[in-house]
């Protein structure tokens, strides 16, 4: 069966410049000036996003039903719903959802909690992401909640961003308690991402119907899009690399754990995270998963700049 050619994915990052509203000035890629509390509160943006996406996907209900005290009167997510998952994947996603509840509780036990931001988990938002990742308007629109493969690809979009965000945060933390908390969060986030990537790797050659595009090609497109939006170089790769020279020790084309030449995790700073989750390539321009912007001093500081 025909698939999008490898050459298309080589030129995709260049094509995306014409489709995305990305700031023309040189992007900031270095650490932000912030204290430990601000850095940890920034993580709530991703933790809320993951919690409601996983809980709704597995259970058909989210934080408002499972742990309403953590929401702090924040608005309900837009468009979240139960996914049509196979039993194994449903149990995995359910566990991930409850893990995110624990993360939120741990964070708000360590620092002051904040109201959940407005989240957009609608099929329409994911449709935009998938279209940008593939470089065409998919017909029919790709529904993340339709089946297991679609939901796993939608899940591929989210936890990795939190993972690399924690890796980028740790060197800037100053207290041992902050380091311990974030390291513990990172351990579970990286495990979630590894499970999702492994499930997708197992399906690498599977065609995502009805688009005639493989699972591996979807992951490559999503990773390219995150690199494009982040604007700070290649820090993301699909579950299969086109050249084994890019694999572990230049020997594998598998890429179940995305890592650099020394198999160390990539790191991203808060401004990169915002560019990606906003879907705008601009940390001062909300959209995407956070249509009204992120919470906390770091995110709000960019909105007010």
PDB file of N, CA and C in Angstrom, residues 210-287:
ATOM      1  N   UNK A 210      -8.680   6.172   7.295  1.00  0.00           N
ATOM      2  CA  UNK A 210      -8.579   5.804   5.879  1.00  0.00           C
ATOM      3  C   UNK A 210      -7.512   6.612   5.139  1.00  0.00           C
ATOM      4  N   UNK A 211      -6.449   6.986   5.811  1.00  0.00           N
ATOM      5  CA  UNK A 211      -5.539   8.005   5.274  1.00  0.00           C
ATOM      6  C   UNK A 211      -4.362   7.443   4.489  1.00  0.00           C
ATOM      7  N   UNK A 212      -4.166   6.123   4.536  1.00  0.00           N
ATOM      8  CA  UNK A 212      -3.059   5.511   3.804  1.00  0.00           C
ATOM      9  C   UNK A 212      -1.711   6.063   4.255  1.00  0.00           C
ATOM     10  N   UNK A 213      -1.625   6.348   5.546  1.00  0.00           N
ATOM     11  CA  UNK A 213      -0.405   6.851   6.168  1.00  0.00           C
ATOM     12  C   UNK A 213      -0.090   5.934   7.341  1.00  0.00           C
ATOM     13  N   UNK A 214       1.161   5.546   7.506  1.00  0.00           N
ATOM     14  CA  UNK A 214       1.497   4.605   8.569  1.00  0.00           C
ATOM     15  C   UNK A 214       1.592   5.300   9.927  1.00  0.00           C
ATOM     16  N   UNK A 215       1.507   4.485  10.972  1.00  0.00           N
ATOM     17  CA  UNK A 215       1.685   4.989  12.334  1.00  0.00           C
ATOM     18  C   UNK A 215       3.041   5.663  12.472  1.00  0.00           C
ATOM     19  N   UNK A 216       4.093   5.034  11.946  1.00  0.00           N
ATOM     20  CA  UNK A 216       5.437   5.618  12.053  1.00  0.00           C
ATOM     21  C   UNK A 216       5.498   6.986  11.385  1.00  0.00           C
ATOM     22  N   UNK A 217       4.836   7.132  10.256  1.00  0.00           N
ATOM     23  CA  UNK A 217       4.842   8.422   9.558  1.00  0.00           C
ATOM     24  C   UNK A 217       4.088   9.482  10.357  1.00  0.00           C
ATOM     25  N   UNK A 218       3.002   9.089  11.000  1.00  0.00           N
ATOM     26  CA  UNK A 218       2.301  10.041  11.864  1.00  0.00           C
ATOM     27  C   UNK A 218       3.213  10.511  13.000  1.00  0.00           C
ATOM     28  N   UNK A 219       3.910   9.581  13.655  1.00  0.00           N
ATOM     29  CA  UNK A 219       4.784  10.001  14.767  1.00  0.00           C
ATOM     30  C   UNK A 219       5.901  10.899  14.273  1.00  0.00           C
ATOM     31  N   UNK A 220       6.415  10.623  13.094  1.00  0.00           N
ATOM     32  CA  UNK A 220       7.487  11.459  12.541  1.00  0.00           C
ATOM     33  C   UNK A 220       6.960  12.859  12.263  1.00  0.00           C
ATOM     34  N   UNK A 221       5.749  12.940  11.716  1.00  0.00           N
ATOM     35  CA  UNK A 221       5.166  14.242  11.431  1.00  0.00           C
ATOM     36  C   UNK A 221       4.883  15.041  12.692  1.00  0.00           C
ATOM     37  N   UNK A 222       4.371  14.376  13.735  1.00  0.00           N
ATOM     38  CA  UNK A 222       4.091  15.062  15.001  1.00  0.00           C
ATOM     39  C   UNK A 222       5.388  15.555  15.635  1.00  0.00           C
ATOM     40  N   UNK A 223       6.419  14.727  15.602  1.00  0.00           N
ATOM     41  CA  UNK A 223       7.707  15.142  16.169  1.00  0.00           C
ATOM     42  C   UNK A 223       8.294  16.310  15.396  1.00  0.00           C
ATOM     43  N   UNK A 224       8.217  16.267  14.062  1.00  0.00           N
ATOM     44  CA  UNK A 224       8.705  17.389  13.258  1.00  0.00           C
ATOM     45  C   UNK A 224       7.954  18.674  13.591  1.00  0.00           C
ATOM     46  N   UNK A 225       6.644  18.539  13.794  1.00  0.00           N
ATOM     47  CA  UNK A 225       5.837  19.713  14.126  1.00  0.00           C
ATOM     48  C   UNK A 225       6.256  20.300  15.464  1.00  0.00           C
ATOM     49  N   UNK A 226       6.500  19.444  16.472  1.00  0.00           N
ATOM     50  CA  UNK A 226       6.921  19.954  17.782  1.00  0.00           C
ATOM     51  C   UNK A 226       8.280  20.639  17.681  1.00  0.00           C
ATOM     52  N   UNK A 227       9.194  20.090  16.887  1.00  0.00           N
ATOM     53  CA  UNK A 227      10.477  20.765  16.684  1.00  0.00           C
ATOM     54  C   UNK A 227      10.277  22.124  16.032  1.00  0.00           C
ATOM     55  N   UNK A 228       9.379  22.156  15.046  1.00  0.00           N
ATOM     56  CA  UNK A 228       9.127  23.409  14.331  1.00  0.00           C
ATOM     57  C   UNK A 228       8.536  24.461  15.263  1.00  0.00           C
ATOM     58  N   UNK A 229       7.555  24.063  16.051  1.00  0.00           N
ATOM     59  CA  UNK A 229       6.907  25.006  16.961  1.00  0.00           C
ATOM     60  C   UNK A 229       7.841  25.431  18.088  1.00  0.00           C
ATOM     61  N   UNK A 230       8.630  24.490  18.623  1.00  0.00           N
ATOM     62  CA  UNK A 230       9.548  24.803  19.716  1.00  0.00           C
ATOM     63  C   UNK A 230      10.626  25.780  19.320  1.00  0.00           C
ATOM     64  N   UNK A 231      11.077  25.721  18.058  1.00  0.00           N
ATOM     65  CA  UNK A 231      12.004  26.685  17.471  1.00  0.00           C
ATOM     66  C   UNK A 231      13.393  26.675  18.102  1.00  0.00           C
ATOM     67  N   UNK A 232      13.776  25.560  18.702  1.00  0.00           N
ATOM     68  CA  UNK A 232      15.103  25.492  19.337  1.00  0.00           C
ATOM     69  C   UNK A 232      15.852  24.226  18.929  1.00  0.00           C
ATOM     70  N   UNK A 233      15.712  23.847  17.669  1.00  0.00           N
ATOM     71  CA  UNK A 233      16.449  22.709  17.161  1.00  0.00           C
ATOM     72  C   UNK A 233      15.691  21.398  17.286  1.00  0.00           C
ATOM     73  N   UNK A 234      16.366  20.322  16.900  1.00  0.00           N
ATOM     74  CA  UNK A 234      15.764  18.987  16.916  1.00  0.00           C
ATOM     75  C   UNK A 234      15.857  18.410  18.315  1.00  0.00           C
ATOM     76  N   UNK A 235      14.703  18.256  18.952  1.00  0.00           N
ATOM     77  CA  UNK A 235      14.629  17.673  20.285  1.00  0.00           C
ATOM     78  C   UNK A 235      13.523  16.622  20.342  1.00  0.00           C
ATOM     79  N   UNK A 236      13.209  16.066  19.196  1.00  0.00           N
ATOM     80  CA  UNK A 236      12.046  15.199  19.088  1.00  0.00           C
ATOM     81  C   UNK A 236      12.187  14.364  17.826  1.00  0.00           C
ATOM     82  N   UNK A 237      11.850  13.093  17.910  1.00  0.00           N
ATOM     83  CA  UNK A 237      11.925  12.199  16.760  1.00  0.00           C
ATOM     84  C   UNK A 237      10.808  11.174  16.855  1.00  0.00           C
ATOM     85  N   UNK A 238      10.354  10.666  15.708  1.00  0.00           N
ATOM     86  CA  UNK A 238       9.322   9.645  15.699  1.00  0.00           C
ATOM     87  C   UNK A 238       9.838   8.304  16.192  1.00  0.00           C
ATOM     88  N   UNK A 239       8.964   7.294  16.183  1.00  0.00           N
ATOM     89  CA  UNK A 239       9.335   5.994  16.740  1.00  0.00           C
ATOM     90  C   UNK A 239      10.256   5.212  15.818  1.00  0.00           C
ATOM     91  N   UNK A 240      10.400   5.668  14.575  1.00  0.00           N
ATOM     92  CA  UNK A 240      11.364   5.103  13.627  1.00  0.00           C
ATOM     93  C   UNK A 240      12.164   6.260  13.039  1.00  0.00           C
ATOM     94  N   UNK A 241      13.498   6.136  13.044  1.00  0.00           N
ATOM     95  CA  UNK A 241      14.334   7.147  12.398  1.00  0.00           C
ATOM     96  C   UNK A 241      14.673   6.667  10.991  1.00  0.00           C
ATOM     97  N   UNK A 242      14.748   7.586  10.047  1.00  0.00           N
ATOM     98  CA  UNK A 242      14.975   7.220   8.658  1.00  0.00           C
ATOM     99  C   UNK A 242      16.390   6.723   8.417  1.00  0.00           C
ATOM    100  N   UNK A 243      17.321   7.209   9.222  1.00  0.00           N
ATOM    101  CA  UNK A 243      18.733   6.846   9.069  1.00  0.00           C
ATOM    102  C   UNK A 243      19.224   6.212  10.361  1.00  0.00           C
ATOM    103  N   UNK A 244      19.692   4.934  10.323  1.00  0.00           N
ATOM    104  CA  UNK A 244      20.206   4.303  11.547  1.00  0.00           C
ATOM    105  C   UNK A 244      21.315   5.096  12.218  1.00  0.00           C
ATOM    106  N   UNK A 245      21.989   5.984  11.471  1.00  0.00           N
ATOM    107  CA  UNK A 245      23.017   6.825  12.078  1.00  0.00           C
ATOM    108  C   UNK A 245      22.416   7.750  13.138  1.00  0.00           C
ATOM    109  N   UNK A 246      21.100   7.917  13.109  1.00  0.00           N
ATOM    110  CA  UNK A 246      20.432   8.727  14.114  1.00  0.00           C
ATOM    111  C   UNK A 246      19.921   7.892  15.282  1.00  0.00           C
ATOM    112  N   UNK A 247      20.055   6.572  15.195  1.00  0.00           N
ATOM    113  CA  UNK A 247      19.580   5.698  16.251  1.00  0.00           C
ATOM    114  C   UNK A 247      20.611   5.530  17.353  1.00  0.00           C
ATOM    115  N   UNK A 248      20.279   4.691  18.325  1.00  0.00           N
ATOM    116  CA  UNK A 248      21.171   4.462  19.463  1.00  0.00           C
ATOM    117  C   UNK A 248      22.515   3.941  18.987  1.00  0.00           C
ATOM    118  N   UNK A 249      23.585   4.641  19.360  1.00  0.00           N
ATOM    119  CA  UNK A 249      24.952   4.286  18.964  1.00  0.00           C
ATOM    120  C   UNK A 249      25.080   4.087  17.456  1.00  0.00           C
ATOM    121  N   UNK A 250      24.279   4.830  16.698  1.00  0.00           N
ATOM    122  CA  UNK A 250      24.310   4.797  15.228  1.00  0.00           C
ATOM    123  C   UNK A 250      24.039   3.400  14.664  1.00  0.00           C
ATOM    124  N   UNK A 251      23.237   2.619  15.390  1.00  0.00           N
ATOM    125  CA  UNK A 251      23.048   1.228  14.989  1.00  0.00           C
ATOM    126  C   UNK A 251      21.583   0.821  14.817  1.00  0.00           C
ATOM    127  N   UNK A 252      20.631   1.623  15.251  1.00  0.00           N
ATOM    128  CA  UNK A 252      19.231   1.194  15.204  1.00  0.00           C
ATOM    129  C   UNK A 252      18.373   2.210  14.471  1.00  0.00           C
ATOM    130  N   UNK A 253      17.333   1.694  13.812  1.00  0.00           N
ATOM    131  CA  UNK A 253      16.336   2.621  13.275  1.00  0.00           C
ATOM    132  C   UNK A 253      15.127   2.701  14.200  1.00  0.00           C
ATOM    133  N   UNK A 254      15.087   1.854  15.211  1.00  0.00           N
ATOM    134  CA  UNK A 254      14.044   1.986  16.226  1.00  0.00           C
ATOM    135  C   UNK A 254      14.352   3.197  17.100  1.00  0.00           C
ATOM    136  N   UNK A 255      13.295   3.828  17.585  1.00  0.00           N
ATOM    137  CA  UNK A 255      13.476   5.037  18.389  1.00  0.00           C
ATOM    138  C   UNK A 255      12.382   5.081  19.456  1.00  0.00           C
ATOM    139  N   UNK A 256      12.299   4.000  20.213  1.00  0.00           N
ATOM    140  CA  UNK A 256      11.241   3.878  21.211  1.00  0.00           C
ATOM    141  C   UNK A 256      11.414   4.928  22.302  1.00  0.00           C
ATOM    142  N   UNK A 257      12.667   5.220  22.650  1.00  0.00           N
ATOM    143  CA  UNK A 257      12.960   6.305  23.589  1.00  0.00           C
ATOM    144  C   UNK A 257      13.697   7.395  22.823  1.00  0.00           C
ATOM    145  N   UNK A 258      13.072   8.544  22.707  1.00  0.00           N
ATOM    146  CA  UNK A 258      13.694   9.637  21.967  1.00  0.00           C
ATOM    147  C   UNK A 258      14.831  10.231  22.791  1.00  0.00           C
ATOM    148  N   UNK A 259      16.026  10.279  22.201  1.00  0.00           N
ATOM    149  CA  UNK A 259      17.202  10.742  22.942  1.00  0.00           C
ATOM    150  C   UNK A 259      18.255  11.262  21.978  1.00  0.00           C
ATOM    151  N   UNK A 260      19.260  11.945  22.536  1.00  0.00           N
ATOM    152  CA  UNK A 260      20.304  12.537  21.702  1.00  0.00           C
ATOM    153  C   UNK A 260      21.387  11.516  21.349  1.00  0.00           C
ATOM    154  N   UNK A 261      22.511  11.994  20.801  1.00  0.00           N
ATOM    155  CA  UNK A 261      23.561  11.102  20.324  1.00  0.00           C
ATOM    156  C   UNK A 261      24.165  10.256  21.432  1.00  0.00           C
ATOM    157  N   UNK A 262      24.076  10.716  22.664  1.00  0.00           N
ATOM    158  CA  UNK A 262      24.578   9.949  23.809  1.00  0.00           C
ATOM    159  C   UNK A 262      23.458   9.249  24.576  1.00  0.00           C
ATOM    160  N   UNK A 263      22.301   9.155  23.933  1.00  0.00           N
ATOM    161  CA  UNK A 263      21.113   8.544  24.545  1.00  0.00           C
ATOM    162  C   UNK A 263      20.710   9.249  25.836  1.00  0.00           C
ATOM    163  N   UNK A 264      20.890  10.561  25.863  1.00  0.00           N
ATOM    164  CA  UNK A 264      20.419  11.396  26.961  1.00  0.00           C
ATOM    165  C   UNK A 264      19.134  12.094  26.529  1.00  0.00           C
ATOM    166  N   UNK A 265      18.246  12.292  27.469  1.00  0.00           N
ATOM    167  CA  UNK A 265      16.974  12.928  27.141  1.00  0.00           C
ATOM    168  C   UNK A 265      17.180  14.370  26.694  1.00  0.00           C
ATOM    169  N   UNK A 266      16.362  14.789  25.742  1.00  0.00           N
ATOM    170  CA  UNK A 266      16.335  16.187  25.347  1.00  0.00           C
ATOM    171  C   UNK A 266      15.681  17.019  26.439  1.00  0.00           C
ATOM    172  N   UNK A 267      15.942  18.330  26.410  1.00  0.00           N
ATOM    173  CA  UNK A 267      15.371  19.247  27.401  1.00  0.00           C
ATOM    174  C   UNK A 267      14.727  20.425  26.676  1.00  0.00           C
ATOM    175  N   UNK A 268      13.627  20.908  27.236  1.00  0.00           N
ATOM    176  CA  UNK A 268      12.985  22.111  26.712  1.00  0.00           C
ATOM    177  C   UNK A 268      12.718  23.086  27.846  1.00  0.00           C
ATOM    178  N   UNK A 269      12.736  24.371  27.517  1.00  0.00           N
ATOM    179  CA  UNK A 269      12.456  25.439  28.466  1.00  0.00           C
ATOM    180  C   UNK A 269      10.975  25.842  28.373  1.00  0.00           C
ATOM    181  N   UNK A 270      10.461  26.571  29.389  1.00  0.00           N
ATOM    182  CA  UNK A 270       9.031  26.902  29.389  1.00  0.00           C
ATOM    183  C   UNK A 270       8.544  27.599  28.128  1.00  0.00           C
ATOM    184  N   UNK A 271       9.337  28.503  27.568  1.00  0.00           N
ATOM    185  CA  UNK A 271       8.875  29.208  26.372  1.00  0.00           C
ATOM    186  C   UNK A 271       8.704  28.236  25.195  1.00  0.00           C
ATOM    187  N   UNK A 272       9.550  27.221  25.112  1.00  0.00           N
ATOM    188  CA  UNK A 272       9.396  26.210  24.068  1.00  0.00           C
ATOM    189  C   UNK A 272       8.117  25.403  24.284  1.00  0.00           C
ATOM    190  N   UNK A 273       7.869  25.046  25.547  1.00  0.00           N
ATOM    191  CA  UNK A 273       6.674  24.278  25.880  1.00  0.00           C
ATOM    192  C   UNK A 273       5.423  25.052  25.467  1.00  0.00           C
ATOM    193  N   UNK A 274       5.383  26.334  25.795  1.00  0.00           N
ATOM    194  CA  UNK A 274       4.216  27.144  25.458  1.00  0.00           C
ATOM    195  C   UNK A 274       4.030  27.246  23.947  1.00  0.00           C
ATOM    196  N   UNK A 275       5.106  27.417  23.210  1.00  0.00           N
ATOM    197  CA  UNK A 275       4.984  27.490  21.752  1.00  0.00           C
ATOM    198  C   UNK A 275       4.345  26.226  21.188  1.00  0.00           C
ATOM    199  N   UNK A 276       4.662  25.097  21.799  1.00  0.00           N
ATOM    200  CA  UNK A 276       4.152  23.812  21.314  1.00  0.00           C
ATOM    201  C   UNK A 276       2.704  23.607  21.734  1.00  0.00           C
ATOM    202  N   UNK A 277       2.397  23.775  23.021  1.00  0.00           N
ATOM    203  CA  UNK A 277       1.026  23.480  23.469  1.00  0.00           C
ATOM    204  C   UNK A 277       0.037  24.542  22.983  1.00  0.00           C
ATOM    205  N   UNK A 278       0.509  25.768  22.737  1.00  0.00           N
ATOM    206  CA  UNK A 278      -0.359  26.777  22.125  1.00  0.00           C
ATOM    207  C   UNK A 278      -0.583  26.485  20.637  1.00  0.00           C
ATOM    208  N   UNK A 279       0.360  25.765  20.027  1.00  0.00           N
ATOM    209  CA  UNK A 279       0.245  25.466  18.610  1.00  0.00           C
ATOM    210  C   UNK A 279       0.520  26.643  17.710  1.00  0.00           C
ATOM    211  N   UNK A 280       1.064  27.720  18.266  1.00  0.00           N
ATOM    212  CA  UNK A 280       1.280  28.952  17.499  1.00  0.00           C
ATOM    213  C   UNK A 280       2.749  29.241  17.218  1.00  0.00           C
ATOM    214  N   UNK A 281       3.656  28.522  17.909  1.00  0.00           N
ATOM    215  CA  UNK A 281       5.064  28.855  17.774  1.00  0.00           C
ATOM    216  C   UNK A 281       5.422  30.160  18.442  1.00  0.00           C
ATOM    217  N   UNK A 282       4.550  30.661  19.307  1.00  0.00           N
ATOM    218  CA  UNK A 282       4.756  31.955  19.950  1.00  0.00           C
ATOM    219  C   UNK A 282       4.263  31.854  21.389  1.00  0.00           C
ATOM    220  N   UNK A 283       5.175  32.010  22.342  1.00  0.00           N
ATOM    221  CA  UNK A 283       4.836  31.860  23.752  1.00  0.00           C
ATOM    222  C   UNK A 283       3.910  32.961  24.271  1.00  0.00           C
ATOM    223  N   UNK A 284       3.727  34.006  23.492  1.00  0.00           N
ATOM    224  CA  UNK A 284       2.836  35.106  23.876  1.00  0.00           C
ATOM    225  C   UNK A 284       1.485  35.052  23.175  1.00  0.00           C
ATOM    226  N   UNK A 285       1.270  34.022  22.343  1.00  0.00           N
ATOM    227  CA  UNK A 285       0.033  33.916  21.570  1.00  0.00           C
ATOM    228  C   UNK A 285      -0.669  32.605  21.898  1.00  0.00           C
ATOM    229  N   UNK A 286      -1.682  32.642  22.774  1.00  0.00           N
ATOM    230  CA  UNK A 286      -2.369  31.401  23.181  1.00  0.00           C
ATOM    231  C   UNK A 286      -3.120  30.748  22.027  1.00  0.00           C
ATOM    232  N   UNK A 287      -3.441  29.498  22.248  1.00  0.00           N
ATOM    233  CA  UNK A 287      -4.196  28.724  21.276  1.00  0.00           C
ATOM    234  C   UNK A 287      -4.043  27.256  21.606  1.00  0.00           C
TER     235      UNK A 287
END
